[in-house]
CSV table of C-alpha atoms and ligand atoms in Angstrom, one decimal:
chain,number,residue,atom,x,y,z
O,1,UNK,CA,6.9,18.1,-35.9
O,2,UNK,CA,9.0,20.7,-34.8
O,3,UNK,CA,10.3,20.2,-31.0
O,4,UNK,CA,10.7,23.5,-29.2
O,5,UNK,CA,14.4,23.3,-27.3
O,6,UNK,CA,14.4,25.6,-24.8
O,7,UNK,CA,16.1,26.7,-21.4
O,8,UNK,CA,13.9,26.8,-18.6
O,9,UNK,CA,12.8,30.7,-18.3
O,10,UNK,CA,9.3,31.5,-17.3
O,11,UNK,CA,8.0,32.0,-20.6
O,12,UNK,CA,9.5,28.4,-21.6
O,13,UNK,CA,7.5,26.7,-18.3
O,14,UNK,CA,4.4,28.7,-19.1
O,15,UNK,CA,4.3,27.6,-22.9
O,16,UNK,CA,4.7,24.0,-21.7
O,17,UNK,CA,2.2,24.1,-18.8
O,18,UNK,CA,0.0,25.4,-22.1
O,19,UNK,CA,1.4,22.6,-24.7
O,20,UNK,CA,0.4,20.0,-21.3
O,21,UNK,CA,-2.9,21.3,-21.2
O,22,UNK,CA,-3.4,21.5,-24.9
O,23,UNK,CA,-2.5,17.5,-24.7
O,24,UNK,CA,0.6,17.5,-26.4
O,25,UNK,CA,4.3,16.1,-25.3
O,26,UNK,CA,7.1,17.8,-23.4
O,27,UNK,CA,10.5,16.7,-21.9
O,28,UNK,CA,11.7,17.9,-18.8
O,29,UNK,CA,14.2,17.5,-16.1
O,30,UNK,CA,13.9,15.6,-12.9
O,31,UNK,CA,16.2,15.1,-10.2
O,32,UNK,CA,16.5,11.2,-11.9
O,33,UNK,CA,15.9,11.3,-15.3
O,34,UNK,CA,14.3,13.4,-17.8
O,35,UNK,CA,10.6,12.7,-18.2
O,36,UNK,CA,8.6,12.8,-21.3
O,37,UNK,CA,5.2,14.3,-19.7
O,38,UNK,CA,1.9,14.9,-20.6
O,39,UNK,CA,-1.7,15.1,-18.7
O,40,UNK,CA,-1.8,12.2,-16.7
O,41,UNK,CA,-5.9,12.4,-16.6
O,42,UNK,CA,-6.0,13.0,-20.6
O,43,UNK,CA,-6.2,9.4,-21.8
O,44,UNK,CA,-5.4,10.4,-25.8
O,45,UNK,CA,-2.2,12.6,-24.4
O,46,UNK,CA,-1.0,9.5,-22.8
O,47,UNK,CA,-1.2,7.5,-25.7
O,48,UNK,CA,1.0,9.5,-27.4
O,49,UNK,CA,3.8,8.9,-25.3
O,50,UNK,CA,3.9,5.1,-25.9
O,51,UNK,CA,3.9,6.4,-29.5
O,52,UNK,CA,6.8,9.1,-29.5
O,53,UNK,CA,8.8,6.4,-27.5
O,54,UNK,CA,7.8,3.2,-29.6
O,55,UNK,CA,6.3,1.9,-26.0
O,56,UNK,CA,4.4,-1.5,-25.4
O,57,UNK,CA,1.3,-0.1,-24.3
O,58,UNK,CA,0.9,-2.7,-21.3
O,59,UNK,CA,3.7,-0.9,-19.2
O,60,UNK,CA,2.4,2.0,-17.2
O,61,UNK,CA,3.4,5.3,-16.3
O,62,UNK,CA,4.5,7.1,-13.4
O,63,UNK,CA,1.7,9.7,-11.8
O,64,UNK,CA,3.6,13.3,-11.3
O,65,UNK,CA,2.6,15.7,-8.6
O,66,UNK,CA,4.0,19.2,-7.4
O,67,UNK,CA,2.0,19.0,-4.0
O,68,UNK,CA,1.4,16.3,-1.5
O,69,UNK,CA,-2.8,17.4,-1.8
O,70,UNK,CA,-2.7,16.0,-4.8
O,71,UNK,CA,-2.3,12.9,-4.3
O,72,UNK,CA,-5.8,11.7,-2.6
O,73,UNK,CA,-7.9,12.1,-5.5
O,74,UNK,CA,-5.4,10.1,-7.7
O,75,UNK,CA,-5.8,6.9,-5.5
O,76,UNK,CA,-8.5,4.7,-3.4
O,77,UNK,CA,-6.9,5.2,-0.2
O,78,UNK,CA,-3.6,6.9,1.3
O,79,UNK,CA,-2.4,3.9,4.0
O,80,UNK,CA,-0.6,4.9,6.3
O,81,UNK,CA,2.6,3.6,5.6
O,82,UNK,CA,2.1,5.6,1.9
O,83,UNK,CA,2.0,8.8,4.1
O,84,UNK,CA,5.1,8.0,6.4
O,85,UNK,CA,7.1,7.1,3.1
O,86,UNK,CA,6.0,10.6,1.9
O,87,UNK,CA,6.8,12.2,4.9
O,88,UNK,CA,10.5,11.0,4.7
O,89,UNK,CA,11.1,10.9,1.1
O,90,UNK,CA,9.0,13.3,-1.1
O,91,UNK,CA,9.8,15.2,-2.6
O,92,UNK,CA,12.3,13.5,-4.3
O,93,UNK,CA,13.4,9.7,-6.1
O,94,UNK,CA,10.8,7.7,-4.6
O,95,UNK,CA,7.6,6.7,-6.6
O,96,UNK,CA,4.5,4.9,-4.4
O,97,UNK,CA,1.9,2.3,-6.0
O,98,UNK,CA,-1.9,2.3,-4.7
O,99,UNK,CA,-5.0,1.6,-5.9
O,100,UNK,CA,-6.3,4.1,-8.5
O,101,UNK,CA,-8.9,6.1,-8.4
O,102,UNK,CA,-11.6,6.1,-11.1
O,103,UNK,CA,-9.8,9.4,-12.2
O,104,UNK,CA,-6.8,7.4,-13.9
O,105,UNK,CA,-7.4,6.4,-17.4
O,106,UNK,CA,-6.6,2.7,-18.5
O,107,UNK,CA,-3.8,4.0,-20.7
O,108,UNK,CA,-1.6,5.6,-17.9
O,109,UNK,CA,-2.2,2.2,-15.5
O,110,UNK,CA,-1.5,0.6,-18.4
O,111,UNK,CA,-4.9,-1.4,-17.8
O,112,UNK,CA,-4.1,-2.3,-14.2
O,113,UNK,CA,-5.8,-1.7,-11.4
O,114,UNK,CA,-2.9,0.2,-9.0
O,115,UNK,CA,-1.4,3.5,-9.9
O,116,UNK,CA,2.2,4.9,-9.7
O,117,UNK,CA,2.4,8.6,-7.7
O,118,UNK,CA,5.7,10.5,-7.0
O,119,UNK,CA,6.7,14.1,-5.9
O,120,UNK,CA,9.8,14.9,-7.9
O,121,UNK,CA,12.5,17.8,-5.9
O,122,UNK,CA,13.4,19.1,-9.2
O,123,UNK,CA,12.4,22.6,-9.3
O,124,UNK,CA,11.9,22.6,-12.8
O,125,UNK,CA,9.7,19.6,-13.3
O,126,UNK,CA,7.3,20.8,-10.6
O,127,UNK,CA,7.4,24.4,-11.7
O,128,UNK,CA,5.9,22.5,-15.2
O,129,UNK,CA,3.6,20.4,-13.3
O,130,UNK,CA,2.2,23.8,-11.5
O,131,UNK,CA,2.1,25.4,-15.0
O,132,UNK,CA,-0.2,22.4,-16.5
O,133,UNK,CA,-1.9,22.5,-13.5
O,134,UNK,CA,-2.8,18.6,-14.1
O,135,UNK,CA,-0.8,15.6,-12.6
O,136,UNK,CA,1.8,14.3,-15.5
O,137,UNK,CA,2.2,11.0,-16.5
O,138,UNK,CA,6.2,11.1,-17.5
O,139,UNK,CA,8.5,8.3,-18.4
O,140,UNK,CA,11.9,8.4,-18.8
O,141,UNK,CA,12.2,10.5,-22.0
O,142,UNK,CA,14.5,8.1,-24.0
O,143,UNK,CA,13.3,5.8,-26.9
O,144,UNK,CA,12.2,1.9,-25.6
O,145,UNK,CA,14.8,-0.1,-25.1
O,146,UNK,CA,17.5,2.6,-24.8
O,147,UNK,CA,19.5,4.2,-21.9
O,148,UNK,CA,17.2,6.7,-20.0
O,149,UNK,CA,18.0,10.1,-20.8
O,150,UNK,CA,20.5,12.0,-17.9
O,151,UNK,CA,21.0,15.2,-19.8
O,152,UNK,CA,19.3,17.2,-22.7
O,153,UNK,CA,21.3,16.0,-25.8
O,154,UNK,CA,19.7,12.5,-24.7
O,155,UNK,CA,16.6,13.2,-25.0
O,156,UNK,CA,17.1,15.6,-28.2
O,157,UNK,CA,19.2,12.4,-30.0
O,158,UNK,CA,16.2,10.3,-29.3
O,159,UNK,CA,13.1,12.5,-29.5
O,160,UNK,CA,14.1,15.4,-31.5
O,161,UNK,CA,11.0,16.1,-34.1
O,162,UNK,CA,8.6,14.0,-32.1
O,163,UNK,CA,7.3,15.8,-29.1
O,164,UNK,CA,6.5,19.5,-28.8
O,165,UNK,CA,9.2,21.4,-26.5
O,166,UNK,CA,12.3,20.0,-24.3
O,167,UNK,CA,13.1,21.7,-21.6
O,168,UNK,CA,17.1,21.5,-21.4
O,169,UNK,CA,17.5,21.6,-17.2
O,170,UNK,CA,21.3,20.6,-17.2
O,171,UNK,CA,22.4,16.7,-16.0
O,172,UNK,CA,20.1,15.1,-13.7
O,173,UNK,CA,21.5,14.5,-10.3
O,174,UNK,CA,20.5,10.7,-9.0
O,175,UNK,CA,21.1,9.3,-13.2
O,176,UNK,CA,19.1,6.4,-12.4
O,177,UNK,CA,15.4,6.3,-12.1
O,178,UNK,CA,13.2,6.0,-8.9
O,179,UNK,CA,12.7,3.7,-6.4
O,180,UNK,CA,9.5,2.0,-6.9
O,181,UNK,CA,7.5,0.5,-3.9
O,182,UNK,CA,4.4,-1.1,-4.0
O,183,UNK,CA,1.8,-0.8,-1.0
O,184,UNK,CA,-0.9,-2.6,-3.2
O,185,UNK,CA,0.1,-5.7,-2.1
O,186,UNK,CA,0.2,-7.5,1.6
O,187,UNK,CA,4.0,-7.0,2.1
O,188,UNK,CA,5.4,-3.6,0.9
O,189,UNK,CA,7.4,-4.8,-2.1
O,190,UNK,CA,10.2,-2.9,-4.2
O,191,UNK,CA,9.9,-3.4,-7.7
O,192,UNK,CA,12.7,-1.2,-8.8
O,193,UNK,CA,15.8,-0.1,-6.9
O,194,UNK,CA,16.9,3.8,-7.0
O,195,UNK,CA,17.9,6.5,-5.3
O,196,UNK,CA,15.9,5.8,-1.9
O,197,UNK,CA,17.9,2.6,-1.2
O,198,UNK,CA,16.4,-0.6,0.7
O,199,UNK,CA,17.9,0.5,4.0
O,200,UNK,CA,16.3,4.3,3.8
O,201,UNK,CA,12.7,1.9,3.0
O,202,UNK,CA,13.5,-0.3,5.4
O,203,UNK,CA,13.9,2.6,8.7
O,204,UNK,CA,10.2,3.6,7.8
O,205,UNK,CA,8.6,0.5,7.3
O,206,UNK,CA,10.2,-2.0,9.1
O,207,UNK,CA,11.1,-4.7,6.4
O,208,UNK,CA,10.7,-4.4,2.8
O,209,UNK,CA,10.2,-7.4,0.5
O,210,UNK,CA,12.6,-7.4,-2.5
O,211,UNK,CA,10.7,-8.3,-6.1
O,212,UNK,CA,12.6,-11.1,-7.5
O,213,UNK,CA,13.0,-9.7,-10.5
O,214,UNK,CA,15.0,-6.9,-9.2
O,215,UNK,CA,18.3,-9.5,-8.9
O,216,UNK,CA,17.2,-11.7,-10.7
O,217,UNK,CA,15.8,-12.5,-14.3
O,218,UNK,CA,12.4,-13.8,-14.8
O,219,UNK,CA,11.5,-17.0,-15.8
O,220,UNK,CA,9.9,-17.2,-19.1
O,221,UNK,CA,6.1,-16.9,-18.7
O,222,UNK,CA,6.1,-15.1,-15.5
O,223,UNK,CA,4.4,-12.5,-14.9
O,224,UNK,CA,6.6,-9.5,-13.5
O,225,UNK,CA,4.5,-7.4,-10.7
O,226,UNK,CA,6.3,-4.5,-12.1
O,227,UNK,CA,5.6,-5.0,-16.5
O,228,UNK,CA,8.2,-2.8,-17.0
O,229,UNK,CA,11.0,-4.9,-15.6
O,230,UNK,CA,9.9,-7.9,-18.1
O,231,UNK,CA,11.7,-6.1,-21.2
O,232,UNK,CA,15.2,-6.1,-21.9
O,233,UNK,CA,15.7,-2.5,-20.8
O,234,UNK,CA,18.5,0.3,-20.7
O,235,UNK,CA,20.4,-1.5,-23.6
O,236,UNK,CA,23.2,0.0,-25.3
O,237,UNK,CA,23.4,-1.3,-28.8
O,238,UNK,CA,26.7,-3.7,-27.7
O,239,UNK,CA,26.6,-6.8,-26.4
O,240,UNK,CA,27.2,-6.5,-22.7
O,241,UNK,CA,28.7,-8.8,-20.0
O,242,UNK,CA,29.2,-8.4,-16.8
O,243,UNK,CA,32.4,-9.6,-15.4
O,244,UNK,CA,32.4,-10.9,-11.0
O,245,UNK,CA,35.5,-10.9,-9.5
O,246,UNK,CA,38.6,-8.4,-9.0
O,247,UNK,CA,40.4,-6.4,-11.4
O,248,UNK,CA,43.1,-8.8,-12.5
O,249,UNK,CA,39.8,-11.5,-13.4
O,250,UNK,CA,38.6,-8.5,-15.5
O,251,UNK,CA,41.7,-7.9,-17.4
O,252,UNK,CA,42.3,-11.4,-17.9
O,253,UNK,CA,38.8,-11.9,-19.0
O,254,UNK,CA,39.5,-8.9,-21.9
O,255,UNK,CA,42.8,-10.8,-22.8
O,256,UNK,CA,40.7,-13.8,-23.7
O,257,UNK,CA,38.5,-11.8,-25.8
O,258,UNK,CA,40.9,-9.8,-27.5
O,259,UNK,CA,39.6,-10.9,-31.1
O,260,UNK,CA,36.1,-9.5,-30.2
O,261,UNK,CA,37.8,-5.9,-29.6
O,262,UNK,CA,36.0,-5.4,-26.6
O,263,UNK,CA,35.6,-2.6,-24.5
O,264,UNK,CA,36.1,-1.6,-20.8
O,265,UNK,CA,33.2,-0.4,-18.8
O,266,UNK,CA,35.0,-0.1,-15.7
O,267,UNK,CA,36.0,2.0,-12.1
O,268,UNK,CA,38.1,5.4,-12.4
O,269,UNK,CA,41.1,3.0,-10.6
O,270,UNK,CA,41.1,0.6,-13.3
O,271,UNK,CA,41.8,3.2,-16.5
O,272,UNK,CA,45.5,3.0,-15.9
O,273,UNK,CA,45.5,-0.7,-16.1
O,274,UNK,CA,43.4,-1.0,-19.3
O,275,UNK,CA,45.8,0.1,-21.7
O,276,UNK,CA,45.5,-1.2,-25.1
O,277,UNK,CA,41.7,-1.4,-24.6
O,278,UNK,CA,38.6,1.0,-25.2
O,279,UNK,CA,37.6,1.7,-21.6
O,280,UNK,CA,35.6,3.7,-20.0
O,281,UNK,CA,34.8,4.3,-16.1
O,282,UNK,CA,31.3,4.8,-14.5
O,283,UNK,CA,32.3,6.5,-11.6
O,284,UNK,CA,35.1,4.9,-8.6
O,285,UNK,CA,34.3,1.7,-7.3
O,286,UNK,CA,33.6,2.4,-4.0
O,287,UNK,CA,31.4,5.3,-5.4
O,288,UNK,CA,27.5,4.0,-6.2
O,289,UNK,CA,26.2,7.6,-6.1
O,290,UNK,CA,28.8,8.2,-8.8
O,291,UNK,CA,28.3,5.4,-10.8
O,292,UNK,CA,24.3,6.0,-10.4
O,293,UNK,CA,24.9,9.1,-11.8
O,294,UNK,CA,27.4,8.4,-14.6
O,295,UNK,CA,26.0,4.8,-16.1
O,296,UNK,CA,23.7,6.1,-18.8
O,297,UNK,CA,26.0,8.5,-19.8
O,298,UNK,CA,28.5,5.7,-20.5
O,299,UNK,CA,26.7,3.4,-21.8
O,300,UNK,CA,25.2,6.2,-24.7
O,301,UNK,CA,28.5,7.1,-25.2
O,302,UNK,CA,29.8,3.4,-25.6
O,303,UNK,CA,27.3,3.5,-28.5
O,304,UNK,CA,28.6,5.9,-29.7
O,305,UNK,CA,32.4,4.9,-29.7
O,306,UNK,CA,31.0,1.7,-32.2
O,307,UNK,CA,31.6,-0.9,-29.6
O,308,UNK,CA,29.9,-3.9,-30.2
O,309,UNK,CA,31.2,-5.9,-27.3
O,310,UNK,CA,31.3,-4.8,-23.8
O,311,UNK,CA,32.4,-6.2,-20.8
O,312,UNK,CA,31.4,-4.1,-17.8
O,313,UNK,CA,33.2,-4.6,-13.7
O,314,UNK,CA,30.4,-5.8,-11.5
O,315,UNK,CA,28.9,-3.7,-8.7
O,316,UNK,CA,28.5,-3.8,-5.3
O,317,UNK,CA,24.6,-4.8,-4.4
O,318,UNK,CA,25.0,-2.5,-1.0
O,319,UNK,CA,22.7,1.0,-1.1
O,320,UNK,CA,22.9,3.2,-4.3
O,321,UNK,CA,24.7,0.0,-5.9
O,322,UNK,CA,21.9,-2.3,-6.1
O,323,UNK,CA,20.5,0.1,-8.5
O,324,UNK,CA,23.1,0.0,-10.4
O,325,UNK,CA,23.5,-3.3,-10.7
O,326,UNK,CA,19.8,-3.9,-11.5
O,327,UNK,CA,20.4,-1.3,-14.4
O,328,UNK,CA,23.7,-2.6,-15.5
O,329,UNK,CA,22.5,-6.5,-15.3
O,330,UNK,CA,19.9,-5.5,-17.9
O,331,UNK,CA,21.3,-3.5,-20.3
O,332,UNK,CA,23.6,-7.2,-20.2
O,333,UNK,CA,20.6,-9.2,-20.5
O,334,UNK,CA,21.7,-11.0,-17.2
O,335,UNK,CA,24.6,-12.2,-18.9
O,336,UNK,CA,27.4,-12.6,-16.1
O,337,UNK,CA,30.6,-14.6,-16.5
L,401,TXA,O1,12.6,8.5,-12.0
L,401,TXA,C1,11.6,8.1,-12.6
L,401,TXA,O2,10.7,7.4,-12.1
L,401,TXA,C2,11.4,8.6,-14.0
L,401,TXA,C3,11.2,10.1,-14.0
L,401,TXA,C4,10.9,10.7,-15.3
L,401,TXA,O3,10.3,10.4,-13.0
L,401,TXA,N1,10.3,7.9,-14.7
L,401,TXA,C5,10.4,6.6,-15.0
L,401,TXA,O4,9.3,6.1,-15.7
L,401,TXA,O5,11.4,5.9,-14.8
L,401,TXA,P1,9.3,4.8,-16.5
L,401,TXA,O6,7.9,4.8,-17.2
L,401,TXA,O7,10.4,4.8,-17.4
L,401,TXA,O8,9.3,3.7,-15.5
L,401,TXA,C6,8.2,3.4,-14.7
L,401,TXA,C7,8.3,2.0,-14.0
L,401,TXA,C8,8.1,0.9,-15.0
L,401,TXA,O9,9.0,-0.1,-14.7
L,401,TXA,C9,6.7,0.5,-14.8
L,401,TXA,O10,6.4,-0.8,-15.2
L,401,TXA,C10,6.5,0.7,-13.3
L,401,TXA,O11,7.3,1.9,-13.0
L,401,TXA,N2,5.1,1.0,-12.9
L,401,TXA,C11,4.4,2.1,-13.2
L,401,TXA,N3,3.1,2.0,-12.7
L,401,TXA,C12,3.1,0.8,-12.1
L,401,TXA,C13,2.0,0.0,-11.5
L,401,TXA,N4,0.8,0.5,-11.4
L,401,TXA,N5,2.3,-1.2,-11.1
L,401,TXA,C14,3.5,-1.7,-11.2
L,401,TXA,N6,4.6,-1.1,-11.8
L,401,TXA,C15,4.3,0.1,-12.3
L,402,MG,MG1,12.0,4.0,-18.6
């Protein structure tokens, strides 16, 4: 297939509100990621995305809207802790599980009974969701298993001749996907950590529970509440370990592994030290909103510097960082030394 790669001018927006309609594929921008999008209603258009990204077809998608009215037809109920969430944080990173309605195909729930809804503040992807004029179901526009796309070239290096049209909206400003919560359950739960932090949850609701498998990895045969944090996920093609501890540990850890030829991922402060080693920063240490935005883009470009070993600094599990971490921990298949 030929994949349109555009700019986002009118005509480009109308053509893939058209494509949307028509049930075919298009990447856009978000304020987190780009998404790979199509009608979120449309049961055969959704199946095409687990195709074009090589998806297990049990992991479901996130439900996009452009306005907060259309949300109630997507779900059972709106709660209302759903519609003070809402109120504080949409539009923008943060991505609400109900009930579904009987509107939701099995192939965008992924066969469950709960959907995902969120109100991205990224003009262009809701000027593409007015266009289609249908909610989009859109995950991260990357092939499975790889880093999530943060800019264009991304999503052209992994998708390029199998969707229809992507819409090249510059780098995406949070670089790590959306906070998931789930009010489909007794205790308001966060599956995945992102750019609305625990402590932004926590002055709406009160207390949030944390999903183990946000920190931690799952035992085998348990069931994850969230499917998608059950895969091995945002992995680079290296081997990566995550190294606790200060800067002289990190170095000394390198030293050890010198025969491997490993590379640094590391903080903007630690370049100078690193000489005689591949490194690369995500961002200054005391910096999650950096890092958040930068990880992706390192570890793609890690890939593409040959390493096969990486050994990455540790971050901080406070605000922004525990998203990073929960990223960075599993493109490193919870290996930590
Ligand atoms: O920032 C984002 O959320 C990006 C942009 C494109 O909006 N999208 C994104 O989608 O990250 P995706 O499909 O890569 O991740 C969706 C996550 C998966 O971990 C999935 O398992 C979980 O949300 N999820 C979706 N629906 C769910 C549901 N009904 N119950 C539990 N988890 C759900
Ligand atoms: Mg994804």
């Amino acid at each position: 297939m030929k994949t349109i790669i555009t700019p986002p001018t009118d005509e480009a927006i109308e053509r893939a509100g058209e494509i949307i309609k028509e049930g075919g594929l298009v990447a856009m921008p978000t304020e987190t990621v780009y998404g790979l999008a199509a009608n979120a209603l449309d049961g055969k258009a959704v199946k095409s995305i687990y195709a074009a990204k090589g998806r297990p077809s049990d992991n479901p998608l996130i439900v996009h809207i452009s306005k907060k009215e259309q949300w109630s037809a997507l779900v059972e109920q709106i709660p209302e802790e759903a519609e003070a969430l809402a109120n504080a944080f949409w539009p923008g990173p943060l991505t609400v599980i109900l009930k579904k309605s009987e509107l939701i195909p099995p192939e965008t729930s992924g066969g469950l009974e709960t959907v995902a809804v969120r109100m991205p503040s990224n003009s262009i992807a809701r000027r593409v969701i007015d266009a289609a004029g249908v909610p989009l179901a859109a995950p991260s526009a990357n092939l499975s298993g790889r880093p999530s796309p943060t800019r264009a070239q991304h999503v052209i290096d992994d998708l390029d001749g199998k969707i229809n049209m992507i819409i090249d909206g510059g780098e995406c400003e949070v670089g790590v996907e959306s906070t998931v919560v789930t009010l489909a359950v007794d205790e308001p739960t966060l599956l995945r950590p992102g750019g609305v932090t625990v402590e932004m949850l926590e002055s709406v609701l009160g207390t949030v529970k944390i999903a183990d498998a946000v920190i931690h990895e799952l035992p085998k045969g348990e069931t994850a509440a969230s499917p998608g944090m059950k895969y091995k996920h945002y992995a680079p093609k290296a081997e990566v370990t995550l190294v606790k501890g200060d800067i002289e540990r990190f170095i000394s850890i390198l030293k050890e592994h010198k025969g491997e030829k490993p590379a640094a991922l590391c903080y903007d402060d630690d370049l100078p030290l690193l000489s005689g080693f591949t490194a690369l920063s995500f961002g200054r240490e005391d910096d999650p909103a950096e890092q958040a935005n930068d990880l992706f883009n390192a570890l793609r470009e890690l890939d593409e510097l040959g390493a096969k070993t990486v050994y990455a600094r540790l971050p901080s599990l406070q605000g922004l960082g525990l998203a990073v971490y929960n990223r960075l921990v599993r493109a490193a298949g919870f290996k930590i030394v």
